[in-house]
Tab-separated table of C-alpha atoms in Angstrom:
chain	number	residue	atom	x	y	z
A	15	MET	CA	5.004	-8.753	-12.195
A	16	ALA	CA	3.562	-5.701	-10.489
A	17	ARG	CA	2.825	-2.281	-11.969
A	18	VAL	CA	4.468	0.594	-10.085
A	19	LEU	CA	3.928	4.335	-10.468
A	20	ALA	CA	7.180	6.102	-9.533
A	21	ILE	CA	7.404	9.892	-9.168
A	22	SER	CA	10.803	11.405	-8.465
A	23	SER	CA	13.720	13.303	-9.989
A	24	PHE	CA	15.181	12.479	-13.397
A	25	VAL	CA	18.852	13.085	-14.188
A	26	ALA	CA	20.414	12.861	-17.622
A	27	ARG	CA	23.551	11.319	-16.116
A	28	GLY	CA	23.740	9.226	-12.997
A	29	HIS	CA	21.686	6.978	-10.777
A	30	VAL	CA	19.670	9.033	-8.326
A	31	GLY	CA	15.886	9.330	-8.184
A	32	LEU	CA	14.282	7.600	-11.147
A	33	GLY	CA	17.777	6.733	-12.379
A	34	ALA	CA	17.999	4.256	-9.482
A	35	ILE	CA	14.331	3.390	-9.024
A	36	LEU	CA	13.611	2.460	-12.649
A	37	PRO	CA	16.477	-0.015	-13.241
A	38	ALA	CA	16.024	-1.614	-9.815
A	39	LEU	CA	12.342	-2.410	-10.252
A	40	GLN	CA	12.769	-3.401	-13.879
A	41	ALA	CA	15.610	-5.774	-12.973
A	42	MET	CA	13.162	-7.438	-10.566
A	43	GLY	CA	10.658	-7.897	-13.381
A	44	HIS	CA	8.218	-5.149	-12.427
A	45	GLU	CA	6.643	-2.639	-14.800
A	46	VAL	CA	7.397	0.984	-13.944
A	47	MET	CA	5.519	4.097	-15.015
A	48	ALA	CA	8.154	6.762	-14.337
A	49	VAL	CA	6.996	10.367	-13.933
A	50	PRO	CA	9.682	13.044	-13.398
A	51	SER	CA	9.256	15.786	-10.790
A	52	VAL	CA	12.399	17.598	-11.939
A	53	VAL	CA	14.679	17.130	-14.962
A	54	LEU	CA	18.368	17.821	-14.320
A	55	SER	CA	21.691	17.290	-16.025
A	56	SER	CA	22.950	15.460	-12.897
A	57	HIS	CA	22.542	15.493	-9.135
A	58	TYR	CA	23.682	18.538	-7.204
A	59	GLY	CA	26.972	17.024	-6.123
A	60	TYR	CA	28.591	18.251	-9.332
A	61	LYS	CA	30.037	21.680	-10.078
A	62	THR	CA	27.509	22.553	-12.775
A	63	VAL	CA	23.899	21.408	-12.696
A	64	THR	CA	21.265	22.612	-15.145
A	65	GLY	CA	17.653	21.690	-15.695
A	66	PHE	CA	14.169	22.598	-14.570
A	67	ASP	CA	11.280	21.626	-12.336
A	68	VAL	CA	8.427	19.820	-14.048
A	69	GLU	CA	5.561	22.121	-13.112
A	70	ALA	CA	2.885	20.534	-10.952
A	71	GLY	CA	0.327	21.056	-13.705
A	72	GLN	CA	2.576	19.319	-16.234
A	73	MET	CA	3.074	16.398	-13.873
A	74	VAL	CA	-0.691	16.130	-13.415
A	75	SER	CA	-1.121	16.183	-17.188
A	76	ILE	CA	1.173	13.154	-17.501
A	77	LEU	CA	-0.729	11.371	-14.755
A	78	ASP	CA	-4.035	12.205	-16.431
A	79	GLY	CA	-2.744	10.574	-19.610
A	80	LEU	CA	-1.882	7.429	-17.681
A	81	ARG	CA	-5.316	7.458	-16.068
A	82	SER	CA	-7.139	7.964	-19.386
A	83	ASN	CA	-5.543	4.790	-20.715
A	84	GLY	CA	-6.640	2.868	-17.618
A	85	TRP	CA	-3.124	2.259	-16.315
A	86	LEU	CA	-3.467	4.035	-12.984
A	87	ASP	CA	-6.528	1.938	-12.191
A	88	THR	CA	-4.374	-1.198	-12.420
A	89	THR	CA	-1.447	0.149	-10.392
A	90	ASP	CA	-0.193	-2.134	-7.623
A	91	ALA	CA	2.108	0.328	-5.872
A	92	ILE	CA	3.163	3.979	-5.858
A	93	LEU	CA	6.568	5.321	-4.910
A	94	THR	CA	7.286	9.024	-4.470
A	95	GLY	CA	10.728	10.499	-3.923
A	96	PHE	CA	12.101	13.986	-4.453
A	97	LEU	CA	9.467	16.671	-5.021
A	98	PRO	CA	10.264	20.335	-5.725
A	99	SER	CA	7.247	22.199	-4.315
A	100	ASP	CA	4.147	22.212	-2.120
A	101	GLN	CA	2.043	22.170	-5.280
A	102	HIS	CA	3.555	18.817	-6.265
A	103	VAL	CA	2.774	17.410	-2.823
A	104	SER	CA	-0.874	18.518	-3.016
A	105	ALA	CA	-1.263	17.195	-6.561
A	106	ILE	CA	0.151	13.803	-5.607
A	107	ALA	CA	-2.150	13.574	-2.586
A	108	THR	CA	-5.129	14.035	-4.916
A	109	VAL	CA	-3.823	11.354	-7.277
A	110	LEU	CA	-3.231	8.946	-4.386
A	111	GLU	CA	-6.784	9.373	-3.146
A	112	ARG	CA	-8.222	8.813	-6.626
A	113	ILE	CA	-6.213	5.638	-7.130
A	114	ALA	CA	-7.124	4.359	-3.660
A	115	ASP	CA	-10.818	4.865	-4.415
A	116	LYS	CA	-10.596	2.217	-7.145
A	117	ARG	CA	-7.721	0.149	-5.729
A	118	PRO	CA	-7.810	0.355	-1.930
A	119	GLU	CA	-5.167	-2.377	-1.742
A	120	VAL	CA	-2.544	-0.277	-3.571
A	121	LEU	CA	0.722	0.147	-1.634
A	122	TYR	CA	2.118	3.653	-1.252
A	123	LEU	CA	5.789	4.101	-0.344
A	124	CYS	CA	6.776	7.651	0.556
A	125	ASP	CA	10.518	8.275	0.441
A	126	PRO	CA	10.730	11.727	2.104
A	127	VAL	CA	13.727	13.045	0.208
A	128	PHE	CA	14.387	16.406	1.830
A	129	GLY	CA	17.574	16.214	3.909
A	130	ASP	CA	20.562	14.220	5.084
A	131	ASP	CA	23.573	14.266	7.367
A	132	PRO	CA	25.606	16.348	7.791
A	133	GLY	CA	23.976	19.268	5.972
A	134	GLY	CA	20.401	18.916	7.180
A	135	LEU	CA	17.493	20.152	5.066
A	136	TYR	CA	18.253	20.779	1.396
A	137	VAL	CA	14.723	21.891	0.507
A	138	PRO	CA	12.672	24.754	1.987
A	139	GLU	CA	11.300	23.897	5.424
A	140	GLU	CA	7.758	24.559	4.169
A	141	LEU	CA	8.159	21.794	1.576
A	142	ALA	CA	9.481	19.300	4.129
A	143	ALA	CA	6.578	20.186	6.416
A	144	SER	CA	4.149	19.586	3.548
A	145	VAL	CA	5.589	16.106	2.959
A	146	ARG	CA	5.283	15.430	6.693
A	147	GLY	CA	1.751	16.756	7.013
A	148	ILE	CA	0.210	15.496	3.774
A	149	LEU	CA	2.062	12.547	2.227
A	150	VAL	CA	3.409	10.680	5.254
A	151	PRO	CA	-0.090	10.207	6.754
A	152	LEU	CA	-1.224	8.675	3.451
A	153	ALA	CA	1.712	6.249	3.234
A	154	ASP	CA	1.787	2.532	3.929
A	155	ILE	CA	5.601	2.569	3.933
A	156	VAL	CA	7.994	5.427	4.748
A	157	THR	CA	11.743	5.166	4.107
A	158	PRO	CA	13.512	8.120	5.768
A	159	ASN	CA	17.214	8.319	6.507
A	160	ARG	CA	18.312	9.053	10.064
A	161	PHE	CA	18.096	12.838	9.659
A	162	GLU	CA	14.702	12.722	7.951
A	163	LEU	CA	13.149	10.498	10.625
A	164	SER	CA	14.456	12.820	13.327
A	165	TRP	CA	13.025	15.848	11.508
A	166	LEU	CA	9.684	14.180	10.793
A	167	THR	CA	9.140	13.272	14.431
A	168	GLY	CA	10.959	16.095	16.230
A	169	THR	CA	12.977	13.549	18.211
A	170	ASP	CA	16.655	12.704	18.568
A	171	VAL	CA	17.541	9.620	16.546
A	172	THR	CA	21.039	8.399	17.320
A	173	THR	CA	20.504	4.648	17.818
A	174	ALA	CA	18.407	1.824	16.412
A	175	ALA	CA	16.247	1.973	19.543
A	176	ASP	CA	15.672	5.687	18.954
A	177	ALA	CA	14.698	4.963	15.350
A	178	SER	CA	12.160	2.328	16.413
A	179	SER	CA	10.598	4.650	18.981
A	180	ALA	CA	10.460	7.543	16.530
A	181	ALA	CA	8.978	5.370	13.779
A	182	ARG	CA	6.006	4.525	15.991
A	183	LEU	CA	5.204	8.225	16.199
A	184	LEU	CA	4.426	8.136	12.462
A	185	GLY	CA	1.533	5.745	13.107
A	186	GLU	CA	0.852	2.161	14.092
A	187	ASP	CA	-0.253	1.190	10.581
A	188	VAL	CA	2.802	2.448	8.699
A	189	SER	CA	5.897	0.348	8.008
A	190	VAL	CA	9.047	2.437	8.483
A	191	VAL	CA	12.532	1.597	7.215
A	192	THR	CA	15.156	4.001	8.553
A	193	THR	CA	18.561	3.936	6.869
A	194	ALA	CA	22.033	5.018	7.925
A	195	VAL	CA	21.602	4.953	11.698
A	196	PRO	CA	25.103	5.100	13.276
A	197	ALA	CA	26.035	1.943	15.163
A	198	GLY	CA	29.648	2.769	16.068
A	199	ASP	CA	32.844	0.928	15.117
A	200	GLY	CA	32.427	1.855	11.446
A	201	LEU	CA	28.952	0.333	11.187
A	202	LEU	CA	25.516	1.581	10.159
A	203	GLU	CA	22.101	0.063	10.799
A	204	ASN	CA	18.990	-0.113	8.635
A	205	VAL	CA	16.067	-0.307	11.040
A	206	LEU	CA	12.670	-1.826	10.266
A	207	CYS	CA	9.669	-0.917	12.387
A	208	GLY	CA	7.069	-2.822	10.446
A	209	TRP	CA	3.422	-3.761	10.304
A	210	GLN	CA	4.035	-7.131	11.906
A	211	GLU	CA	7.758	-7.363	12.624
A	212	ASP	CA	10.822	-5.339	13.538
A	213	ASP	CA	14.393	-5.940	12.439
A	214	VAL	CA	17.843	-4.368	12.260
A	215	ILE	CA	20.371	-5.029	9.493
A	216	VAL	CA	23.974	-3.984	10.149
A	217	VAL	CA	26.209	-2.861	7.270
A	218	ASN	CA	29.687	-1.423	6.985
A	219	GLU	CA	29.999	2.354	6.802
A	220	ARG	CA	32.072	3.331	3.780
A	221	SER	CA	33.482	6.620	2.563
A	222	GLY	CA	33.173	7.859	-0.991
A	223	VAL	CA	29.843	6.146	-1.665
A	224	PRO	CA	28.106	7.604	-4.747
A	225	HIS	CA	24.705	9.266	-4.416
A	226	GLY	CA	21.481	7.324	-4.903
A	227	THR	CA	21.695	4.485	-2.387
A	228	GLY	CA	18.550	5.640	-0.558
A	229	ASP	CA	16.543	5.710	-3.787
A	230	LEU	CA	17.880	2.286	-4.694
A	231	LEU	CA	17.053	0.709	-1.337
A	232	ALA	CA	13.513	2.128	-1.295
A	233	ALA	CA	12.805	0.708	-4.767
A	234	LEU	CA	14.274	-2.699	-3.957
A	235	TYR	CA	12.412	-2.925	-0.644
A	236	LEU	CA	9.122	-2.155	-2.368
A	237	GLY	CA	9.940	-4.608	-5.147
A	238	TYR	CA	10.579	-7.465	-2.743
A	239	LEU	CA	7.355	-6.735	-0.843
A	240	LEU	CA	5.495	-6.871	-4.152
A	241	ASP	CA	7.157	-10.222	-4.815
A	242	GLY	CA	5.542	-11.532	-1.639
A	243	TYR	CA	8.477	-11.470	0.763
A	244	ALA	CA	7.962	-10.623	4.427
A	245	GLU	CA	9.144	-7.239	5.655
A	246	SER	CA	12.315	-8.480	7.352
A	247	ASP	CA	13.252	-10.616	4.345
A	248	SER	CA	12.606	-7.672	2.036
A	249	LEU	CA	14.892	-5.464	4.119
A	250	ALA	CA	17.622	-8.105	4.279
A	251	LYS	CA	17.500	-8.739	0.537
A	252	SER	CA	17.374	-5.078	-0.473
A	253	THR	CA	20.171	-4.156	1.945
A	254	GLY	CA	22.277	-6.984	0.547
A	255	VAL	CA	21.810	-5.824	-3.034
A	256	VAL	CA	22.639	-2.220	-2.141
A	257	ASP	CA	25.746	-3.354	-0.258
A	258	GLU	CA	26.992	-5.278	-3.293
A	259	VAL	CA	26.295	-2.305	-5.562
A	260	ILE	CA	28.201	0.001	-3.195
A	261	GLU	CA	31.176	-2.362	-3.095
A	262	ALA	CA	31.289	-2.471	-6.903
A	263	SER	CA	30.873	1.315	-7.154
A	264	LEU	CA	33.623	2.485	-4.791
A	265	GLY	CA	36.004	4.828	-6.559
A	266	ARG	CA	33.375	5.794	-9.151
A	267	ASP	CA	31.427	9.036	-9.318
A	268	GLU	CA	28.128	7.209	-9.848
A	269	LEU	CA	26.594	3.931	-8.738
A	270	LEU	CA	27.397	1.027	-11.048
A	271	LEU	CA	24.015	-0.403	-12.014
A	272	ALA	CA	24.094	-1.320	-15.699
A	273	GLY	CA	24.692	-5.027	-16.127
A	274	LEU	CA	25.108	-5.508	-12.373
A	275	LEU	CA	21.685	-5.276	-10.732
A	276	SER	CA	20.130	-8.176	-12.631
A	277	ASP	CA	23.090	-10.432	-11.832
A	278	ILE	CA	22.976	-9.580	-8.118
A	279	ILE	CA	19.204	-10.014	-7.863
A	280	ARG	CA	19.282	-13.330	-9.714
A	281	GLY	CA	22.135	-14.496	-7.505
A	282	ASN	CA	20.148	-13.690	-4.386
A	283	GLU	CA	17.229	-15.745	-5.643
A	284	GLU	CA	19.311	-18.885	-6.239
């Protein structure tokens, strides 16, 4: 069992952000310290959404409490997702550096949640640039979707080959998993450009898929790496779990996770 610090959005209803990350890692047997960056009634795909940003200072206060009890000093991995401001980015960078001082082997996965197809950026450009300039260089693993990788690197990403070339621009020492790269004929590709190996996993493109699949895949991929699987095996396993969750969730307004994730993960281990 690994200890993971996860910082992302919290929704009262649904499975995006921490609502996907927390159950995924827990179903794999990992301990999760979940710190919200925003608290919302639901994701923004609904007609009415209420809530508030957790101020950067409040987030730091929570992290300071975890540190005071010694829990951050025994963290095995850190995952960051949606962040609402530049101040949050700067605060997290400071926390990452402090943790790395005591645990240089800690894994940091940056999921740069700032845009998607077809709408593009859904956060201010200054915030996306802050994630690119501050957090991505600190990351061991980055998990952008097709749009985000293109934006991060300033390159056109339309194929798996494009994704691999663009991923290398983020650094030779970073493992990049790019999701939802169009492959034609109703197919999508998840592309790994890793520390030691590259891989491509092909999945069916489906319509009406609930939100949260990117958060779910990032958490599962990290979880399998922490379990000791190689990068390509971690991508194959996490993609397989997400695909089964999507299939079971079609026609619903949210991903079906309760009572399903543990069964799928156990089945994949047998």
